[in-house]
Short mmCIF file of C-alpha atoms (C1' of nucleotides) in Angstrom, two decimals:
data_model
loop_
_atom_site.label_atom_id
_atom_site.label_comp_id
_atom_site.label_asym_id
_atom_site.label_seq_id
_atom_site.Cartn_x
_atom_site.Cartn_y
_atom_site.Cartn_z
CA MET A 1 103.06 -117.14 -184.09
CA GLY A 2 99.51 -116.59 -185.16
CA LEU A 3 96.94 -115.53 -182.62
CA SER A 4 93.48 -117.02 -182.41
CA PRO A 5 90.69 -114.86 -183.86
CA THR A 6 89.14 -114.39 -180.45
CA THR A 7 92.39 -113.15 -178.99
CA VAL A 8 92.88 -110.76 -181.90
CA SER A 9 89.43 -109.32 -181.38
CA ARG A 10 90.18 -108.54 -177.75
CA LEU A 11 93.57 -106.91 -178.24
CA PRO A 12 92.16 -103.58 -179.41
CA VAL A 13 90.07 -103.41 -176.26
CA TYR A 14 93.05 -104.13 -174.05
CA LEU A 15 95.07 -101.51 -175.87
CA ARG A 16 92.39 -98.89 -175.43
CA GLU A 17 92.13 -99.44 -171.70
CA LEU A 18 95.90 -99.52 -171.31
CA GLU A 19 96.05 -96.11 -172.96
CA LEU A 20 93.54 -94.74 -170.49
CA LEU A 21 95.49 -96.22 -167.59
CA SER A 22 98.80 -94.86 -168.77
CA GLN A 23 97.24 -91.43 -169.29
CA ALA A 24 96.08 -91.66 -165.70
CA GLY A 25 99.68 -92.22 -164.67
CA VAL A 26 99.39 -95.88 -163.73
CA GLU A 27 102.57 -97.82 -164.51
CA THR A 28 101.80 -101.38 -163.57
CA ILE A 29 98.66 -103.48 -163.38
CA SER A 30 97.81 -107.05 -162.42
CA SER A 31 95.83 -109.39 -164.64
CA THR A 32 92.96 -109.14 -162.19
CA GLY A 33 92.96 -105.36 -162.28
CA LEU A 34 93.09 -105.08 -166.05
CA ALA A 35 90.61 -107.90 -166.54
CA GLU A 36 88.14 -106.03 -164.42
CA VAL A 37 88.27 -102.83 -166.46
CA VAL A 38 88.06 -104.60 -169.80
CA GLY A 39 85.40 -107.02 -168.67
CA VAL A 40 87.05 -110.40 -169.13
CA THR A 41 88.28 -113.03 -166.69
CA PRO A 42 91.83 -112.78 -165.35
CA SER A 43 92.74 -116.19 -166.79
CA GLN A 44 91.47 -115.19 -170.19
CA LEU A 45 93.58 -112.07 -170.11
CA ARG A 46 96.68 -113.92 -168.98
CA LYS A 47 96.22 -116.54 -171.66
CA ASP A 48 95.77 -113.90 -174.35
CA LEU A 49 98.86 -112.01 -173.28
CA SER A 50 100.90 -115.18 -172.96
CA HIS A 51 100.30 -115.79 -176.66
CA LEU A 52 102.20 -112.61 -177.42
CA GLY A 53 105.07 -113.96 -175.36
CA SER A 54 104.29 -111.23 -172.97
CA TYR A 55 106.14 -109.16 -170.48
CA GLY A 56 104.53 -109.70 -167.13
CA THR A 57 106.45 -109.91 -163.89
CA ARG A 58 105.44 -112.61 -161.43
CA GLY A 59 104.50 -111.18 -158.12
CA VAL A 60 104.04 -107.74 -159.65
CA GLY A 61 101.90 -107.59 -162.78
CA TYR A 62 102.27 -106.10 -166.24
CA HIS A 63 104.29 -103.04 -167.12
CA ILE A 64 101.75 -100.90 -168.93
CA ALA A 65 104.05 -99.05 -171.31
CA GLY A 66 105.73 -102.27 -172.40
CA LEU A 67 102.45 -104.03 -172.92
CA GLN A 68 101.08 -101.13 -174.96
CA ALA A 69 104.10 -101.22 -177.20
CA GLN A 70 103.81 -104.94 -177.66
CA ILE A 71 100.11 -104.98 -178.52
CA GLY A 72 100.57 -101.92 -180.73
CA ARG A 73 103.27 -103.74 -182.65
CA GLU A 74 101.07 -106.78 -183.03
CA LEU A 75 98.22 -104.68 -184.44
CA GLY A 76 100.48 -102.50 -186.55
CA THR A 77 99.23 -99.26 -185.01
CA ALA A 78 102.37 -97.40 -186.04
CA ARG A 79 101.84 -97.97 -189.72
CA GLY A 80 99.17 -95.35 -190.33
CA TRP A 81 97.20 -97.66 -192.58
CA PRO A 82 95.57 -95.74 -195.43
CA VAL A 83 91.83 -96.35 -195.50
CA VAL A 84 89.37 -95.47 -198.23
CA ILE A 85 85.81 -94.73 -197.18
CA ILE A 86 83.24 -95.32 -199.89
CA GLY A 87 79.92 -93.56 -199.45
CA VAL A 88 79.71 -90.09 -197.93
CA GLY A 89 76.20 -90.00 -196.56
CA ASN A 90 75.48 -89.58 -192.87
CA LEU A 91 77.21 -92.84 -192.08
CA GLY A 92 80.29 -92.07 -194.14
CA ARG A 93 80.54 -88.67 -192.48
CA ALA A 94 80.20 -90.19 -189.04
CA LEU A 95 83.00 -92.61 -189.85
CA ALA A 96 85.18 -89.87 -191.31
CA GLY A 97 84.74 -87.88 -188.12
CA TYR A 98 85.59 -90.75 -185.84
CA ALA A 99 88.15 -89.43 -183.40
CA GLY A 100 89.95 -92.70 -182.79
CA PHE A 101 90.91 -92.98 -186.43
CA SER A 102 94.42 -91.65 -186.27
CA SER A 103 95.08 -92.59 -182.67
CA ARG A 104 94.42 -96.19 -183.56
CA GLY A 105 96.82 -96.25 -186.45
CA PHE A 106 94.74 -95.30 -189.48
CA ARG A 107 94.39 -92.33 -191.75
CA ILE A 108 91.66 -91.47 -194.17
CA ALA A 109 93.38 -91.69 -197.52
CA ALA A 110 90.25 -90.85 -199.51
CA LEU A 111 86.51 -90.36 -199.41
CA VAL A 112 84.52 -91.48 -202.43
CA ASP A 113 80.91 -90.87 -203.47
CA PRO A 114 78.87 -90.84 -206.68
CA ASP A 115 76.75 -87.76 -205.84
CA PRO A 116 77.86 -84.68 -207.88
CA ALA A 117 76.64 -82.45 -205.06
CA VAL A 118 79.10 -84.11 -202.69
CA ILE A 119 82.09 -84.66 -204.98
CA GLY A 120 84.68 -81.97 -204.45
CA THR A 121 83.41 -80.91 -201.05
CA VAL A 122 85.78 -81.25 -198.12
CA VAL A 123 84.70 -83.50 -195.25
CA HIS A 124 86.86 -83.59 -192.14
CA GLY A 125 89.77 -82.27 -194.12
CA VAL A 126 89.51 -84.67 -197.02
CA GLU A 127 88.16 -83.80 -200.46
CA VAL A 128 85.53 -86.20 -201.76
CA SER A 129 86.48 -88.00 -204.97
CA ASP A 130 84.16 -89.26 -207.68
CA LEU A 131 83.16 -92.90 -207.35
CA ALA A 132 83.92 -93.22 -211.07
CA GLU A 133 87.58 -92.70 -210.20
CA LEU A 134 87.61 -95.35 -207.49
CA GLU A 135 90.27 -97.43 -209.23
CA ALA A 136 92.60 -94.47 -209.63
CA VAL A 137 92.02 -93.42 -206.02
CA ILE A 138 93.02 -96.81 -204.69
CA THR A 139 96.10 -96.99 -206.87
CA ARG A 140 97.16 -93.51 -205.83
CA THR A 141 96.59 -94.01 -202.09
CA LYS A 142 97.87 -97.60 -202.03
CA ALA A 143 95.01 -98.38 -199.66
CA THR A 144 94.48 -102.04 -198.86
CA ILE A 145 91.65 -101.42 -196.41
CA ALA A 146 88.26 -100.16 -197.59
CA VAL A 147 85.23 -99.16 -195.56
CA LEU A 148 81.86 -99.47 -197.26
CA ALA A 149 79.16 -97.04 -196.23
CA THR A 150 77.12 -97.42 -199.38
CA PRO A 151 73.52 -98.50 -199.88
CA PRO A 152 73.26 -102.30 -199.87
CA ALA A 153 72.46 -102.49 -203.59
CA ALA A 154 75.79 -100.89 -204.49
CA ALA A 155 77.95 -102.90 -202.11
CA GLN A 156 78.82 -105.93 -204.20
CA SER A 157 79.83 -103.96 -207.26
CA VAL A 158 82.04 -101.68 -205.17
CA VAL A 159 83.60 -104.72 -203.53
CA ASP A 160 84.38 -106.26 -206.89
CA ARG A 161 86.07 -103.07 -208.01
CA VAL A 162 88.18 -102.50 -204.91
CA VAL A 163 89.23 -106.14 -204.69
CA HIS A 164 90.31 -106.03 -208.30
CA GLN A 165 92.43 -103.03 -207.41
CA GLY A 166 94.24 -104.85 -204.62
CA VAL A 167 92.18 -104.17 -201.51
CA THR A 168 92.34 -107.20 -199.22
CA SER A 169 90.44 -106.04 -196.13
CA ILE A 170 86.91 -104.72 -196.14
CA LEU A 171 84.70 -103.37 -193.41
CA THR A 172 81.13 -103.13 -194.61
CA PHE A 173 78.07 -101.53 -193.08
CA ALA A 174 75.80 -102.88 -195.79
CA ALA A 175 73.63 -105.79 -194.71
CA THR A 176 74.17 -107.81 -197.86
CA VAL A 177 76.22 -110.98 -197.99
CA LEU A 178 79.35 -110.18 -199.97
CA ALA A 179 81.25 -112.54 -202.22
CA VAL A 180 85.02 -112.08 -202.23
CA PRO A 181 87.96 -114.17 -203.42
CA ASP A 182 90.02 -116.20 -200.95
CA GLY A 183 92.48 -114.11 -199.00
CA VAL A 184 90.23 -111.09 -198.78
CA ILE A 185 88.85 -110.54 -195.30
CA VAL A 186 85.42 -109.03 -194.83
CA ARG A 187 84.03 -107.84 -191.54
CA LYS A 188 80.38 -106.88 -191.49
CA VAL A 189 78.59 -104.52 -189.16
CA ASP A 190 74.85 -104.87 -189.57
CA LEU A 191 72.57 -102.74 -187.46
CA GLY A 192 69.54 -104.85 -188.23
CA GLN A 193 71.32 -108.04 -187.30
CA GLU A 194 72.50 -106.60 -183.99
CA LEU A 195 69.04 -105.36 -183.11
CA GLN A 196 67.45 -108.66 -184.01
CA ILE A 197 69.87 -110.48 -181.77
CA LEU A 198 68.90 -108.17 -178.92
CA ALA A 199 65.23 -108.67 -179.76
CA TYR A 200 65.60 -112.42 -179.48
CA TYR A 201 66.85 -112.19 -175.92
CA GLU A 202 64.39 -109.44 -175.12
CA GLN A 203 61.56 -111.71 -176.22
CA ARG A 204 62.91 -114.60 -174.18
CA LYS A 205 62.96 -112.42 -171.10
CA SER A 206 59.28 -111.56 -171.51
CA GLU A 207 58.35 -115.18 -172.20
CA GLU A 208 60.12 -116.24 -169.04
CA VAL A 209 57.58 -114.35 -166.96
CA VAL A 210 54.76 -116.35 -168.57
CA ARG A 211 56.46 -119.69 -168.13
CA MET B 1 64.26 -124.34 -176.00
CA GLY B 2 67.01 -121.80 -175.95
CA LEU B 3 69.23 -121.38 -178.95
CA SER B 4 72.98 -121.08 -178.76
CA PRO B 5 74.39 -117.56 -179.15
CA THR B 6 76.07 -118.46 -182.40
CA THR B 7 72.84 -119.77 -183.88
CA VAL B 8 70.97 -116.67 -182.77
CA SER B 9 73.51 -114.44 -184.47
CA ARG B 10 73.02 -116.23 -187.77
CA LEU B 11 69.22 -116.28 -187.83
CA PRO B 12 68.88 -112.63 -188.94
CA VAL B 13 71.15 -113.36 -191.89
CA TYR B 14 69.11 -116.40 -192.90
CA LEU B 15 65.92 -114.40 -192.61
CA ARG B 16 67.25 -111.63 -194.80
CA GLU B 17 68.26 -113.99 -197.57
CA LEU B 18 64.99 -115.89 -197.34
CA GLU B 19 63.16 -112.62 -197.88
CA LEU B 20 65.17 -111.95 -201.01
CA LEU B 21 64.49 -115.45 -202.28
CA SER B 22 60.78 -115.27 -201.65
CA GLN B 23 60.63 -111.87 -203.35
CA ALA B 24 62.29 -113.55 -206.30
CA GLY B 25 59.47 -116.06 -206.33
CA VAL B 26 61.46 -119.06 -205.10
CA GLU B 27 59.35 -121.37 -202.94
CA THR B 28 61.69 -124.08 -201.83
CA ILE B 29 65.41 -124.31 -201.21
CA SER B 30 67.85 -127.00 -200.12
CA SER B 31 70.29 -126.56 -197.25
CA THR B 32 73.11 -126.52 -199.77
CA GLY B 33 71.48 -123.79 -201.82
CA LEU B 34 70.66 -121.55 -198.89
CA ALA B 35 74.02 -122.21 -197.25
CA GLU B 36 75.73 -120.97 -200.35
CA VAL B 37 73.93 -117.65 -200.47
CA VAL B 38 74.39 -116.93 -196.77
CA GLY B 39 77.97 -118.13 -196.69
CA VAL B 40 77.89 -120.99 -194.20
CA THR B 41 78.27 -124.74 -194.55
CA PRO B 42 75.20 -126.86 -195.29
CA SER B 43 75.63 -128.84 -192.10
CA GLN B 44 75.84 -125.70 -190.04
CA LEU B 45 72.64 -124.46 -191.57
CA ARG B 46 70.82 -127.74 -191.04
CA LYS B 47 71.96 -127.91 -187.44
CA ASP B 48 70.83 -124.34 -186.79
CA LEU B 49 67.42 -124.93 -188.32
CA SER B 50 67.00 -128.22 -186.54
CA HIS B 51 67.23 -126.33 -183.25
CA LEU B 52 64.06 -124.48 -184.16
CA GLY B 53 62.38 -127.83 -184.72
CA SER B 54 62.27 -126.87 -188.32
CA TYR B 55 60.10 -127.61 -191.25
CA GLY B 56 62.29 -129.18 -193.89
CA THR B 57 61.16 -131.95 -196.14
CA ARG B 58 63.58 -134.79 -196.80
CA GLY B 59 64.32 -135.23 -200.43
CA VAL B 60 63.01 -131.72 -201.17
CA GLY B 61 64.39 -128.95 -198.98
CA TYR B 62 62.90 -126.14 -196.92
CA HIS B 63 59.65 -124.36 -197.64
CA ILE B 64 60.74 -120.72 -197.72
CA ALA B 65 57.55 -119.07 -196.50
CA GLY B 66 57.27 -121.48 -193.58
CA LEU B 67 60.86 -121.02 -192.60
CA GLN B 68 60.55 -117.24 -192.76
CA ALA B 69 57.55 -117.35 -190.47
CA GLN B 70 59.33 -119.60 -188.05
CA ILE B 71 62.52 -117.56 -187.82
CA GLY B 72 60.50 -114.36 -187.65
CA ARG B 73 58.56 -115.74 -184.71
CA GLU B 74 61.77 -116.73 -182.98
CA LEU B 75 63.20 -113.23 -183.40
CA GLY B 76 59.95 -111.48 -182.61
CA THR B 77 59.90 -109.50 -185.83
CA ALA B 78 56.15 -108.97 -185.62
CA ARG B 79 56.35 -107.08 -182.35
CA GLY B 80 57.52 -103.73 -183.70
CA TRP B 81 59.95 -103.26 -180.83
CA PRO B 82 60.16 -99.61 -179.82
CA VAL B 83 63.76 -98.39 -179.94
CA VAL B 84 65.18 -95.17 -178.54
CA ILE B 85 68.17 -93.69 -180.32
CA ILE B 86 70.33 -91.48 -178.14
CA GLY B 87 72.60 -89.03 -179.92
CA VAL B 88 71.49 -87.36 -183.16
CA GLY B 89 74.79 -86.52 -184.82
CA ASN B 90 75.77 -87.97 -188.16
CA LEU B 91 75.77 -91.46 -186.74
CA GLY B 92 72.38 -91.11 -185.06
CA ARG B 93 70.93 -89.74 -188.28
CA ALA B 94 72.39 -92.59 -190.27
CA LEU B 95 70.83 -95.07 -187.87
CA ALA B 96 67.48 -93.27 -187.92
CA GLY B 97 67.47 -93.44 -191.69
CA TYR B 98 68.28 -97.11 -191.82
CA ALA B 99 65.79 -98.66 -194.21
CA GLY B 100 65.67 -102.09 -192.61
CA PHE B 101 64.41 -100.66 -189.35
CA SER B 102 60.73 -101.34 -189.74
CA SER B 103 61.07 -104.30 -192.07
CA ARG B 104 63.08 -106.06 -189.41
CA GLY B 105 60.55 -105.53 -186.68
CA PHE B 106 61.56 -102.27 -185.03
CA ARG B 107 60.28 -98.73 -184.90
CA ILE B 108 62.00 -95.59 -183.78
CA ALA B 109 60.08 -94.62 -180.68
CA ALA B 110 62.22 -91.57 -179.96
CA LEU B 111 65.36 -89.66 -180.84
CA VAL B 112 67.18 -87.90 -178.02
CA ASP B 113 69.97 -85.33 -178.04
CA PRO B 114 71.31 -82.62 -175.72
CA ASP B 115 71.97 -80.00 -178.41
CA PRO B 116 69.37 -77.16 -178.33
CA ALA B 117 69.90 -76.63 -182.05
CA VAL B 118 68.77 -80.19 -182.70
CA ILE B 119 66.01 -80.60 -180.11
CA GLY B 120 62.62 -80.11 -181.69
CA THR B 121 63.78 -80.72 -185.24
CA VAL B 122 62.25 -83.63 -187.11
CA VAL B 123 64.58 -86.36 -188.34
CA HIS B 124 63.14 -89.09 -190.53
CA GLY B 125 59.70 -88.29 -189.25
CA VAL B 126 60.56 -88.28 -185.55
CA GLU B 127 60.89 -85.15 -183.44
CA VAL B 128 64.09 -84.98 -181.41
CA SER B 129 63.57 -84.86 -177.61
CA ASP B 130 65.78 -83.23 -175.03
CA LEU B 131 68.29 -85.56 -173.40
CA ALA B 132 67.22 -84.03 -170.09
CA GLU B 133 63.87 -85.74 -170.57
CA LEU B 134 65.37 -89.14 -171.30
CA GLU B 135 63.64 -90.79 -168.34
CA ALA B 136 60.23 -89.49 -169.36
CA VAL B 137 60.81 -90.50 -172.96
CA ILE B 138 61.58 -94.09 -172.00
CA THR B 139 58.61 -94.32 -169.70
CA ARG B 140 56.30 -92.91 -172.35
CA THR B 141 57.56 -95.09 -175.21
CA LYS B 142 57.97 -98.22 -173.07
CA ALA B 143 61.20 -98.87 -174.96
CA THR B 144 63.37 -101.67 -173.63
CA ILE B 145 65.98 -101.38 -176.37
CA ALA B 146 68.29 -98.36 -176.58
CA VAL B 147 70.84 -97.49 -179.24
CA LEU B 148 73.74 -95.29 -178.14
CA ALA B 149 75.24 -92.97 -180.73
CA THR B 150 76.77 -90.58 -178.21
CA PRO B 151 80.37 -89.50 -177.72
CA PRO B 152 82.24 -92.08 -175.62
CA ALA B 153 82.50 -89.80 -172.60
CA ALA B 154 78.72 -89.61 -172.28
CA ALA B 155 78.00 -93.29 -172.83
CA GLN B 156 78.24 -94.66 -169.30
CA SER B 157 76.06 -91.99 -167.75
CA VAL B 158 73.40 -92.50 -170.42
CA VAL B 159 73.54 -96.24 -169.83
CA ASP B 160 73.04 -95.79 -166.11
CA ARG B 161 70.00 -93.63 -166.75
CA VAL B 162 68.32 -95.88 -169.31
CA VAL B 163 68.98 -99.03 -167.31
CA HIS B 164 67.46 -97.41 -164.26
CA GLN B 165 64.40 -96.71 -166.38
CA GLY B 166 63.97 -100.35 -167.38
CA VAL B 167 65.96 -100.70 -170.60
CA THR B 168 67.45 -104.19 -170.74
CA SER B 169 69.10 -104.28 -174.18
CA ILE B 170 71.66 -101.81 -175.41
CA LEU B 171 73.44 -101.44 -178.70
CA THR B 172 76.35 -99.05 -178.36
CA PHE B 173 78.60 -97.44 -180.93
CA ALA B 174 80.81 -95.88 -178.28
CA ALA B 175 84.16 -97.59 -177.85
CA THR B 176 84.11 -97.50 -174.06
CA VAL B 177 83.65 -100.55 -171.88
CA LEU B 178 80.22 -100.24 -170.29
CA ALA B 179 79.21 -101.47 -166.86
CA VAL B 180 75.67 -102.79 -166.57
CA PRO B 181 73.78 -104.88 -164.02
CA ASP B 182 73.16 -108.58 -164.62
CA GLY B 183 70.35 -109.26 -167.02
CA VAL B 184 71.09 -106.28 -169.21
CA ILE B 185 72.58 -107.24 -172.56
CA VAL B 186 75.04 -104.95 -174.27
CA ARG B 187 76.25 -105.34 -177.82
CA LYS B 188 79.08 -103.11 -178.92
CA VAL B 189 79.98 -101.96 -182.39
CA ASP B 190 83.39 -100.34 -182.38
CA LEU B 191 84.79 -99.03 -185.64
CA GLY B 192 88.31 -98.77 -184.25
CA GLN B 193 88.23 -102.32 -182.99
CA GLU B 194 87.01 -103.65 -186.33
CA LEU B 195 89.68 -101.77 -188.23
CA GLN B 196 92.41 -102.92 -185.87
CA ILE B 197 91.35 -106.51 -186.35
CA LEU B 198 91.60 -106.05 -190.10
CA ALA B 199 94.97 -104.36 -189.68
CA TYR B 200 96.29 -107.33 -187.74
CA TYR B 201 95.56 -109.70 -190.60
CA GLU B 202 96.70 -107.14 -193.13
CA GLN B 203 100.04 -106.93 -191.38
CA ARG B 204 100.35 -110.69 -191.24
CA LYS B 205 99.80 -110.90 -194.98
CA SER B 206 102.64 -108.48 -195.64
CA GLU B 207 104.93 -110.26 -193.19
CA GLU B 208 104.26 -113.54 -194.94
CA VAL B 209 106.00 -112.28 -198.05
CA VAL B 210 109.14 -111.62 -196.03
CA ARG B 211 109.09 -114.97 -194.29
"C1'" DA C 1 103.28 -113.59 -150.30
"C1'" DG C 2 101.85 -112.31 -154.77
"C1'" DC C 3 101.03 -112.80 -159.44
"C1'" DT C 4 102.29 -114.71 -163.96
"C1'" DG C 5 102.52 -118.42 -167.31
"C1'" DT C 6 100.68 -122.77 -168.67
"C1'" DG C 7 99.31 -127.74 -168.93
"C1'" DA C 8 95.00 -130.12 -168.22
"C1'" DA C 9 90.05 -130.35 -167.84
"C1'" DC C 10 85.99 -128.61 -169.48
"C1'" DC C 11 82.60 -126.73 -172.48
"C1'" DG C 12 80.37 -125.03 -176.64
"C1'" DT C 13 80.46 -125.15 -181.59
"C1'" DT C 14 81.37 -127.06 -185.98
"C1'" DT C 15 81.98 -130.80 -189.02
"C1'" DC C 16 81.29 -135.47 -190.34
"C1'" DA C 17 78.76 -139.29 -191.79
"C1'" DC C 18 74.79 -141.74 -192.12
"C1'" DA C 19 70.08 -143.36 -190.82
"C1'" DG C 20 65.51 -142.12 -191.99
"C1'" DC C 21 62.00 -140.12 -194.73
"C1'" DC C 22 59.91 -138.30 -199.02
"C1'" DG D 1 67.78 -140.57 -205.56
"C1'" DG D 2 67.85 -136.69 -202.89
"C1'" DC D 3 67.93 -134.13 -198.90
"C1'" DT D 4 66.91 -133.54 -193.97
"C1'" DG D 5 67.77 -134.39 -189.12
"C1'" DT D 6 70.99 -135.91 -185.80
"C1'" DG D 7 74.15 -138.63 -182.98
"C1'" DA D 8 79.22 -138.92 -182.72
"C1'" DA D 9 83.79 -137.11 -183.55
"C1'" DA D 10 86.76 -133.29 -183.96
"C1'" DC D 11 87.97 -128.74 -183.03
"C1'" DG D 12 88.77 -124.40 -180.76
"C1'" DG D 13 88.28 -121.62 -176.90
"C1'" DT D 14 87.70 -120.82 -171.94
"C1'" DT D 15 88.35 -121.91 -167.24
"C1'" DC D 16 90.80 -124.20 -163.65
"C1'" DA D 17 94.46 -124.98 -160.69
"C1'" DC D 18 99.02 -124.88 -159.65
"C1'" DA D 19 104.08 -124.81 -160.52
"C1'" DG D 20 107.50 -121.38 -160.80
"C1'" DC D 21 109.50 -116.87 -160.55
"C1'" DT D 22 110.29 -112.30 -158.03
#
DNA sequence: AGCTGTGAACCGTTTCACAGCC
DNA sequence: GGCTGTGAAACGGTTCACAGCT
């Protein structure tokens, strides 16, 4: 076992679409059909699913409920992973209010912020803790996943603290490059980076006209 | 010319770190030095830069100011790309307040939302327009890049409308799979997907102990 | 007949190792 | 001597095409 990173990154998408299909009452789907709704090629989909030792039926297709269960198991969606969100500005609030949170197997174990005006308030059902108590919060909640919605300047120091407390997976929205020890996984979402990538292709399109 | 997608995705990161270095007064840096701060291998960095026909000096390293200019040109950071943000909830507000917006070569041309309580208010210096006037807003601002911060259910219909109006690059925060015509580039940021990827590896770590 | 599962071919990306220049 | 630029090798991922099951 051990799926390739690219396969892992597609599984959540498959799972999401399978949920929609099963809600719509569909019971079985072919690789071609599912590939179309998720936007990949049928062979890619079949290869991905074959890595999970999957349950397709030749001549028929995939049994949706079974496939959901299998992917869900692979991603650990039943575990209700406790997640700590650090930074309760607009971004932190948006994340806290994200509807898919619990349906995808997570729960907000704590919200943390340094602002006295925010500490103690309740956001989406969770009381905001003081950033000064970050260590205690992580110990108490046993969270191993942290989401960083802090200003970039604060990110590295927060990372150091949560890693020291046993967090091994970090999702950061700060643009800074983060240093972490081996074994800690960081995923970065950077608005500026995404826009600049789009701008590159946008510029190429306009240059093409000139050429 | 025509850079590979992987190279393009790294250029914004290089540019960001170069800015920090030049602010710190550094004038020259070796591939090893820069690679370390951005978190890639020296050979990867050299290969990437060589694709831009880059200005390194053997025995010395790269001239930071020159390299910044070159990458900036490649990404079109001087063009002040007009961007329309659709959806002014917490997420939309967070995006609108993003500090790197203008420094990275973009400007918020418009904010759009369907909520009467929000329309007309000023957010980060921009007045919120009515979603009903989306077409007019895009025509007026000549925006070709749109950022979607809408609920998932609304995403596809908004995409159809902006694409029809000439938008060719979309950054979406909605988890839904979006259908667009050829030539339109979509980049998706999906919190649930990112967390599920982390959860997969998190689960593997805990299984490893058992094994 | 239809559709999955998969070895083999293909393609893009990364890493290596060194020639070439300062 | 030091560091870039770059062909060549290695790697990983995707696509192809078909054997095999229902």
